[in-house]
Amino acid sequence: MLRAAALDRASLPARRDFPQIVAMPAYTLVTFGCQMNQHDSDRIGEVLRGIGYTEVAEPANADLVLLNTCSIREKAEQKLRSEVGRIGLLKRAKPSLVIGVAGCMAQQEGERLAKRMPQIDFMLGPDNIAELPSILQQVELGAPPRIRTVFDLDAPQFLNAQAEPGRVGATAFVTIMKGCDERCTYCVVPYTRGPERYRPAREILAEVRRLVDAGVREVTLLGQTVNSYRDPAGSLPVAPGTGESHFKHTLRAVALEDESEFPALLRAICTEVPELQRLRYTSPHPRHLTWSLILAHRDLPALARHVHMPVQSGSDRVLKRMLRRYTVDEYVERVTALRSAVPGVTFSTDVIVGFPGETHEDFAATLALAERVKFTGFFGFTYSERPNTPALKLADDVPEEEKSARLSQIFELTDRHRREHLQSLVGTTEIVLGERRGKNGDFMGRSERNEIVHFACAGDAIGQMLPVRIREAYDNSLRAEVEPGFVLAPGADRPSPAPGPSARRALPVVVGP
Ligand code: SAM
Ligand code: SF4
């Protein structure tokens, strides 16, 4: 039998609404998909621990198993069915086991899935996480499958990260917006996550402050088109360069339309939380990589020298059919402008191969684009039809074998680019943020440009910014040694407040022997 304990959090129902604590119920959370889903799972975990649950790794030891689903690509339903089938066997042996499904699959297909999989006790949309305690209570009282998948359009809610001691790592995600107003013709997100809603800048700043005070050193701002952000409270000053267009290919009117308050938010974070060592964001839409954002990159030392900017295709014809709202030249122009403002900045990207109507020439154009930009990170996908998307009207006419062959070909090229890039770093010194220990006791961290670096360290390198000398390049990562003379010291990972643009590449405080 499930037992919910009380939670003293303003966003959740009052203490008296819960039955008394009898025993500590246990939950297991299985997460599919992107960072956005991982971030939702973190919030779900906080809500559950807030009402007295403890986390267990094995579903066999749990009272509640929650599957946080993703439906961005095909096979999502098969994956969910097989997980529910597996956990359903446990439920047969222990009928009190509660099975919940959260995330995009629940949002999109809740009713239908609940009918098809009677083992499921409840469905929860991404906007309904705060309602989890009351849903569990109803399940406990024997209610039929509950489906709660309502977008919070009138009063968007963003659950605050709790910065729980012992759970905060060196890095953290902070959601700044949800939903998407683009209508890329292949994409299900606008239907599973709803329209764009933005979190007030004050709330974002408070969360970054809380996380940094708890030990976080690097924050990644999250949003589907993260750089279309606007502060709903209008509290941000206008960022330098706003409304200016220095791009030959972009008409001024369009440039103004593409403008956002994202650069102003980045500046506010760096000014108000100067102890934050590194700031990243994902995923930006190329059309919002405006001049004001380029100036923010130039001016803010904490802003990482790496941008993950999905391009999807290197053919204008395909981009048009995808409704991406930029041309290949416009994409490259922005990459070039950022590279001139921030020397050494690297780019990674997403590409879909085999979009309806993609010819050999279109695909060759995508290879040519990869050759021009030389991405250091690459995520490639074969096109798959998604429910409700406009591209369903186009014939999915590239055979699956051809899609797979194209994917292998582009992976081969981009793997080579990444290997060459990593090789070029051997012998250089990079600043690495220690993130976690590897299996062999070594540490794993990331450089400012997002390269994965393995290194040995006598002390605890987690949460420390360390200068390391790159010794060896592997296919996907680097091996390095901590620079001789560098000593880990309390406070050594804290930078001097608000360095100016000239200090951009300055090391954090490093204590000599
Ligand atoms: N919002 C981000 C953007 O605009 O690029 C990312 C959205 S999605 C979570 C991540 C990636 O999944 C996309 O960049 C795209 O490459 C891929 N994707 C989305 N829909 C797809 C589909 N129907 N078939 C194959 N890949 C898809
Ligand atoms: Fe999907 Fe396009 Fe929105 Fe990204 S920008 S979430 S690909 S609709």
XYZ file of C-alpha atoms and ligand atoms in Angstrom:
548
model
C 0.000 0.000 0.000
C 1.333 3.457 -0.859
C 1.942 5.870 1.951
C 2.400 9.569 1.272
C 4.093 11.689 3.923
C 3.735 15.419 4.323
C 5.571 18.138 2.407
C 6.130 21.684 3.466
C 6.278 23.328 0.040
C 4.135 26.207 -1.059
C 3.556 24.794 -4.545
C 2.029 21.575 -3.223
C -1.150 20.708 -1.337
C -1.195 21.385 2.401
C 0.083 18.893 5.002
C -3.370 17.859 6.203
C -4.252 16.581 2.704
C -1.982 13.557 3.112
C -2.516 10.376 5.066
C -0.203 9.829 8.028
C 3.249 8.407 7.478
C 3.281 4.680 8.051
C 6.487 3.630 6.303
C 8.911 5.264 3.873
C 7.545 4.406 0.423
C 10.104 3.895 -2.322
C 10.150 5.041 -5.940
C 12.110 4.260 -9.081
C 12.232 6.771 -11.896
C 13.125 5.646 -15.428
C 13.969 8.507 -17.797
C 13.968 8.408 -21.602
C 15.120 11.190 -23.901
C 16.738 14.577 -23.735
C 18.112 16.919 -21.029
C 14.671 18.480 -20.778
C 13.277 15.111 -19.677
C 16.169 14.529 -17.304
C 15.471 17.924 -15.807
C 11.760 17.066 -15.414
C 12.785 13.796 -13.744
C 14.938 15.728 -11.277
C 11.910 17.851 -10.354
C 9.678 14.751 -10.102
C 12.234 13.186 -7.738
C 12.213 16.325 -5.579
C 8.410 16.330 -5.374
C 8.402 12.632 -4.385
C 11.144 13.010 -1.781
C 9.253 16.046 -0.505
C 6.289 13.802 0.362
C 8.469 11.205 2.065
C 9.516 8.837 -0.705
C 13.031 7.456 -0.965
C 14.689 6.589 -4.241
C 15.640 2.988 -5.012
C 17.462 1.745 -8.086
C 15.523 -1.476 -8.632
C 11.840 -1.395 -9.629
C 11.513 -4.699 -7.728
C 12.116 -2.774 -4.476
C 9.781 0.118 -5.330
C 6.188 0.989 -4.367
C 5.992 3.397 -7.302
C 7.637 3.117 -10.711
C 7.429 6.228 -12.826
C 8.423 6.154 -16.502
C 9.297 9.596 -17.845
C 8.832 9.224 -21.599
C 10.052 10.917 -24.756
C 8.272 10.796 -28.102
C 10.635 12.823 -30.233
C 11.566 9.902 -32.466
C 9.968 6.627 -33.511
C 9.746 3.476 -31.392
C 8.776 5.519 -28.324
C 5.581 3.539 -27.910
C 7.266 0.132 -28.388
C 9.851 1.142 -25.798
C 7.152 2.182 -23.352
C 5.123 -0.975 -23.957
C 8.096 -3.213 -23.273
C 8.961 -1.295 -20.048
C 5.343 -1.391 -18.855
C 5.209 -5.115 -19.702
C 8.369 -5.757 -17.670
C 7.175 -3.775 -14.669
C 3.662 -5.201 -15.067
C 5.140 -8.613 -14.180
C 6.311 -7.166 -10.859
C 2.854 -5.716 -10.330
C 1.337 -9.165 -10.733
C 3.419 -10.390 -7.822
C 2.855 -7.174 -5.833
C -0.528 -5.646 -6.792
C 0.041 -2.536 -4.627
C 2.868 -1.448 -6.981
C 1.827 1.801 -8.683
C 2.900 2.429 -12.290
C 2.866 5.986 -13.600
C 3.776 7.379 -17.018
C 4.997 10.971 -17.308
C 6.381 13.140 -20.106
C 5.626 13.605 -23.790
C 4.044 10.182 -24.462
C 1.607 10.732 -21.606
C 0.812 14.223 -22.887
C 0.287 13.145 -26.447
C -1.402 9.784 -26.168
C -2.529 9.523 -22.521
C -6.101 8.261 -23.078
C -5.177 5.765 -25.756
C -2.165 4.358 -23.902
C -4.122 3.987 -20.649
C -6.685 1.885 -22.538
C -4.026 -0.234 -24.207
C -1.935 -0.780 -21.079
C -4.252 -1.396 -18.143
C -1.271 -1.858 -15.797
C -0.769 1.942 -15.858
C -2.295 3.690 -12.817
C -1.815 7.292 -13.900
C -0.505 9.571 -16.653
C 1.154 12.911 -16.002
C 1.938 15.652 -18.544
C 5.150 17.720 -18.296
C 3.188 20.702 -16.920
C 1.479 18.684 -14.169
C 4.421 17.511 -12.051
C 3.371 19.602 -9.040
C 0.066 17.687 -8.981
C 1.816 14.363 -8.402
C 1.050 14.200 -4.632
C -2.699 14.626 -5.119
C -2.732 12.135 -8.005
C -0.939 9.539 -5.864
C -3.442 10.147 -3.131
C -6.320 9.482 -5.521
C -4.642 6.338 -6.847
C -4.268 5.143 -3.274
C -7.966 5.726 -2.696
C -8.673 3.430 -5.628
C -9.525 5.941 -8.375
C -9.539 4.623 -11.966
C -6.475 5.557 -14.097
C -5.884 9.271 -13.710
C -4.842 11.247 -16.759
C -3.563 14.701 -15.943
C -2.129 16.320 -19.041
C -3.179 19.964 -19.064
C -0.904 22.765 -20.279
C -0.608 25.578 -17.722
C -1.223 28.266 -20.333
C -2.759 30.943 -18.101
C -0.359 30.686 -15.175
C 2.814 28.882 -16.284
C 4.561 27.112 -13.420
C 8.266 26.412 -13.176
C 9.183 24.166 -10.271
C 12.195 25.544 -8.429
C 15.204 23.237 -8.209
C 15.669 22.345 -4.536
C 19.498 22.287 -4.411
C 19.288 19.369 -1.942
C 22.549 18.718 -0.041
C 24.323 15.627 -1.360
C 22.388 15.755 -4.649
C 23.903 18.909 -6.084
C 26.811 18.216 -8.426
C 29.305 20.541 -10.083
C 26.870 21.192 -12.938
C 23.124 21.853 -13.081
C 20.356 22.602 -15.565
C 18.032 25.572 -15.159
C 14.834 25.762 -17.231
C 14.158 29.254 -18.529
C 11.235 28.517 -20.848
C 8.983 25.696 -21.920
C 7.152 24.799 -25.110
C 7.958 25.937 -28.629
C 6.361 28.419 -31.060
C 8.276 27.127 -34.086
C 6.515 24.660 -36.327
C 9.341 22.593 -37.787
C 7.326 20.238 -39.926
C 8.904 17.006 -38.577
C 8.674 17.868 -34.884
C 6.230 16.736 -32.236
C 7.431 19.114 -29.487
C 4.913 21.949 -30.118
C 2.143 19.363 -29.566
C 3.638 17.611 -26.520
C 5.080 20.670 -24.765
C 2.660 23.380 -25.907
C 3.368 27.009 -26.825
C 6.317 28.998 -25.501
C 6.042 30.205 -21.915
C 8.904 31.988 -20.207
C 10.066 31.937 -16.616
C 10.471 35.340 -14.961
C 14.121 36.480 -14.985
C 14.044 37.106 -11.209
C 13.119 33.449 -10.596
C 15.899 32.264 -12.901
C 18.450 34.490 -11.177
C 17.321 33.287 -7.745
C 17.658 29.653 -8.830
C 21.144 30.173 -10.259
C 22.147 31.930 -7.023
C 20.741 29.074 -4.909
C 22.516 26.423 -6.971
C 25.843 28.245 -6.913
C 25.596 28.756 -3.144
C 25.024 24.989 -2.849
C 28.218 24.208 -4.802
C 27.220 24.217 -8.475
C 29.962 25.657 -10.711
C 28.393 25.374 -14.161
C 24.808 26.054 -15.198
C 23.181 25.094 -18.503
C 20.080 27.107 -19.373
C 17.405 24.938 -20.964
C 14.710 25.657 -23.529
C 13.558 24.216 -26.864
C 14.515 27.498 -28.545
C 16.366 28.815 -25.532
C 17.505 32.010 -27.251
C 13.980 33.207 -28.009
C 13.618 33.946 -24.259
C 11.694 37.030 -23.119
C 11.226 38.085 -19.523
C 7.453 38.111 -18.831
C 8.033 40.680 -16.062
C 10.009 42.977 -18.392
C 12.725 43.477 -15.757
C 15.819 43.174 -17.948
C 17.713 46.165 -19.369
C 18.174 46.230 -23.144
C 21.357 44.345 -24.093
C 24.049 46.013 -26.241
C 23.582 45.318 -29.940
C 19.828 44.711 -29.654
C 18.093 45.329 -32.967
C 21.365 45.702 -34.882
C 21.906 43.484 -37.892
C 25.400 42.912 -39.187
C 24.394 39.954 -41.304
C 24.408 40.415 -45.034
C 21.732 37.803 -45.625
C 19.192 38.890 -43.056
C 16.697 41.651 -43.796
C 16.500 44.189 -40.992
C 12.795 43.576 -40.344
C 13.431 39.891 -39.832
C 16.441 40.623 -37.630
C 14.216 42.641 -35.294
C 11.657 39.875 -35.211
C 14.385 37.383 -34.310
C 15.604 39.551 -31.432
C 14.933 38.345 -27.889
C 15.934 39.152 -24.315
C 18.172 36.115 -24.031
C 21.436 38.127 -24.284
C 20.135 40.424 -21.531
C 19.408 37.393 -19.342
C 22.931 36.033 -19.877
C 24.389 39.401 -18.885
C 22.171 39.611 -15.792
C 23.220 36.125 -14.631
C 26.924 36.886 -15.044
C 26.594 40.219 -13.241
C 24.396 39.062 -10.374
C 26.046 35.682 -9.766
C 29.706 36.426 -10.497
C 30.854 33.269 -8.664
C 29.287 31.161 -11.440
C 32.272 29.752 -13.316
C 30.612 28.627 -16.499
C 27.368 29.272 -18.306
C 26.026 27.168 -21.179
C 22.688 26.992 -22.967
C 20.832 24.515 -25.150
C 19.325 24.478 -27.734
C 19.465 27.794 -29.553
C 17.546 28.316 -32.778
C 19.895 29.707 -35.476
C 17.523 32.558 -36.349
C 17.830 33.920 -32.783
C 21.628 33.929 -32.869
C 21.472 37.689 -33.223
C 24.184 40.310 -33.063
C 23.314 41.046 -29.426
C 23.933 37.380 -28.552
C 27.271 37.461 -30.344
C 28.237 40.536 -28.296
C 27.226 38.711 -25.104
C 29.589 35.872 -26.057
C 32.352 38.382 -26.707
C 31.849 40.171 -23.387
C 31.031 37.436 -20.868
C 34.024 35.341 -19.727
C 31.789 32.751 -18.058
C 29.941 31.987 -21.282
C 31.368 28.720 -22.615
C 33.210 28.753 -25.942
C 30.905 26.116 -27.339
C 27.422 26.313 -28.864
C 25.173 23.402 -29.766
C 23.213 24.862 -32.688
C 20.985 22.363 -34.550
C 21.096 22.886 -38.318
C 19.026 19.814 -39.399
C 20.030 19.977 -43.084
C 22.585 21.602 -45.375
C 20.128 21.993 -48.249
C 18.027 25.159 -48.569
C 15.328 23.165 -50.315
C 15.033 20.759 -47.375
C 15.316 23.541 -44.780
C 12.369 25.231 -46.452
C 10.296 22.049 -46.348
C 11.264 21.647 -42.700
C 10.149 25.249 -42.062
C 13.421 26.061 -40.313
C 13.272 29.772 -41.286
C 16.940 30.190 -42.254
C 19.125 29.351 -45.214
C 22.453 27.534 -45.163
C 24.279 30.816 -45.853
C 22.507 32.507 -42.948
C 23.515 29.663 -40.634
C 27.141 29.810 -41.758
C 27.171 33.605 -41.528
C 26.228 33.391 -37.838
C 28.822 30.699 -37.162
C 31.459 32.874 -38.839
C 30.413 36.004 -36.916
C 30.600 34.184 -33.584
C 33.974 32.712 -34.521
C 35.355 36.191 -35.234
C 34.000 37.548 -31.943
C 35.138 34.561 -29.860
C 38.233 32.898 -31.341
C 38.274 29.131 -30.899
C 34.529 28.772 -30.254
C 33.314 25.318 -31.301
C 29.948 24.155 -32.623
C 28.012 20.943 -32.377
C 24.766 20.225 -34.183
C 21.761 17.986 -34.890
C 21.008 16.706 -38.401
C 18.061 14.707 -39.720
C 18.809 12.563 -42.780
C 16.186 11.152 -45.119
C 13.587 13.893 -44.615
C 10.772 13.449 -47.188
C 12.029 14.363 -50.647
C 15.721 14.539 -49.618
C 17.671 13.785 -52.811
C 21.293 12.668 -53.149
C 22.127 16.306 -54.021
C 20.395 17.562 -50.855
C 22.315 15.091 -48.759
C 25.577 16.019 -50.515
C 24.839 19.636 -49.517
C 24.558 18.536 -45.869
C 27.941 16.813 -46.115
C 29.345 19.988 -47.679
C 27.976 22.076 -44.814
C 29.561 19.725 -42.257
C 32.843 20.103 -44.154
C 32.521 23.910 -44.048
C 31.653 24.247 -40.360
C 33.641 21.284 -38.964
C 31.383 20.501 -36.029
C 33.177 19.077 -32.994
C 30.024 17.304 -31.784
C 27.350 15.736 -33.938
C 23.933 14.160 -33.316
C 22.462 12.543 -36.421
C 19.003 11.000 -36.780
C 17.114 9.233 -39.533
C 13.780 10.934 -40.180
C 10.771 9.226 -38.609
C 7.127 10.218 -38.965
C 5.608 11.645 -35.808
C 1.905 11.956 -34.977
C 0.184 15.278 -35.748
C 3.194 16.776 -37.522
C 2.779 18.655 -40.829
C 5.428 16.486 -42.537
C 2.981 13.555 -42.402
C 1.451 15.125 -45.515
C 4.731 14.547 -47.363
C 5.567 11.040 -48.529
C 8.231 9.376 -46.335
C 9.930 8.386 -49.563
C 13.584 7.814 -48.673
C 13.981 4.053 -48.096
C 15.123 3.103 -44.571
C 18.326 1.453 -45.881
C 19.171 4.657 -47.733
C 18.530 6.730 -44.585
C 20.854 4.448 -42.598
C 23.533 4.614 -45.296
C 23.381 8.423 -45.291
C 23.592 8.492 -41.520
C 26.689 6.255 -41.541
C 28.279 8.461 -44.181
C 27.758 11.682 -42.245
C 28.902 10.051 -38.989
C 32.094 8.976 -40.729
C 32.787 12.555 -41.800
C 31.898 14.210 -38.494
C 33.788 11.544 -36.489
C 36.865 12.487 -38.492
C 36.312 16.199 -37.802
C 36.000 15.520 -34.079
C 39.120 13.319 -34.009
C 41.126 15.985 -35.857
C 39.902 18.645 -33.451
C 40.785 16.576 -30.369
C 44.204 15.738 -31.839
C 44.902 19.452 -32.390
C 44.551 20.029 -28.647
C 47.358 17.670 -27.613
C 50.046 19.728 -25.856
C 47.731 22.657 -25.026
C 46.536 23.718 -21.587
C 42.790 23.731 -21.000
C 40.707 24.679 -17.994
C 38.599 21.734 -16.939
C 35.748 21.609 -14.473
C 35.936 18.341 -12.506
C 32.492 16.701 -12.722
C 32.785 13.159 -11.379
C 35.025 10.210 -10.728
C 35.442 7.522 -13.390
C 35.489 3.772 -12.682
C 39.275 3.622 -12.336
C 39.379 6.434 -9.757
C 40.381 9.087 -12.303
C 38.291 12.205 -12.732
C 36.165 13.203 -15.681
C 35.524 16.826 -16.502
C 34.715 19.097 -19.408
C 36.668 21.874 -20.963
C 35.120 25.220 -21.752
C 34.542 23.936 -25.308
C 32.769 20.823 -24.050
C 35.560 18.338 -24.710
C 35.429 15.405 -22.282
C 38.709 15.208 -20.368
C 39.964 12.347 -18.147
C 42.695 13.103 -15.643
C 44.199 11.878 -12.386
C 44.247 14.165 -9.360
C 45.606 13.626 -5.842
C 42.786 15.610 -4.185
C 39.066 15.859 -4.850
C 38.757 17.559 -8.228
C 34.948 17.589 -8.287
C 33.696 21.158 -8.523
C 37.209 22.511 -9.098
C 38.404 24.406 -12.165
C 41.801 22.968 -12.986
C 44.399 23.833 -15.602
C 45.347 20.590 -17.339
C 47.893 19.755 -20.037
C 46.381 17.585 -22.789
C 48.543 14.485 -23.315
C 46.496 12.203 -25.565
C 43.455 12.340 -27.821
C 40.998 9.437 -28.137
C 38.026 9.169 -30.524
C 35.634 11.036 -28.222
C 37.672 12.396 -25.362
C 41.046 13.576 -24.104
C 43.518 12.432 -21.456
C 45.322 15.123 -19.507
C 47.538 15.824 -16.508
C 46.935 18.534 -13.977
C 49.518 21.268 -14.599
C 52.493 20.885 -12.250
C 52.359 23.406 -9.434
C 48.583 23.543 -9.309
C 47.334 22.888 -5.813
C 43.722 22.331 -4.879
C 42.868 24.746 -2.126
C 39.663 25.796 -0.397
C 38.157 28.603 -2.428
C 40.564 28.031 -5.313
C 37.627 27.364 -7.581
C 36.076 30.770 -6.985
C 36.946 33.472 -9.509
C 37.461 37.122 -8.714
C 34.105 38.856 -9.145
C 32.966 40.164 -12.523
C 36.150 40.132 -14.636
C 36.017 42.385 -17.687
C 36.197 41.246 -21.315
C 40.000 41.398 -21.347
C 40.107 38.763 -18.597
C 38.060 36.444 -20.787
C 40.527 33.587 -20.847
C 42.120 34.309 -17.484
C 42.501 31.303 -15.230
C 40.521 31.154 -12.040
C 42.497 31.701 -8.853
C 45.277 29.135 -8.872
C 47.419 28.598 -5.802
C 51.079 27.727 -6.345
C 53.008 25.098 -4.372
N 14.535 22.275 -29.985
C 15.685 21.748 -30.517
C 15.856 22.262 -31.939
O 15.191 23.150 -32.356
O 16.695 21.756 -32.616
C 15.755 20.246 -30.422
C 14.510 19.469 -30.564
S 14.527 17.721 -30.506
C 14.319 17.424 -28.819
C 16.131 17.142 -30.749
C 16.434 16.664 -32.146
O 15.648 15.541 -32.510
C 16.153 17.667 -33.233
O 17.138 18.657 -33.304
C 16.108 16.801 -34.468
O 17.368 16.682 -35.055
C 15.633 15.448 -33.922
N 14.255 15.162 -34.369
C 13.134 15.828 -34.051
N 12.065 15.290 -34.688
C 12.532 14.269 -35.436
C 11.924 13.342 -36.323
N 10.624 13.371 -36.590
N 12.714 12.415 -36.914
C 14.043 12.368 -36.658
N 14.662 13.227 -35.835
C 13.930 14.171 -35.230
Fe 10.904 21.101 -32.592
Fe 11.639 23.028 -34.272
Fe 10.635 23.639 -31.872
Fe 13.074 22.546 -32.026
S 12.462 24.550 -32.853
S 11.441 21.987 -30.630
S 12.844 21.169 -33.746
S 9.560 22.677 -33.537
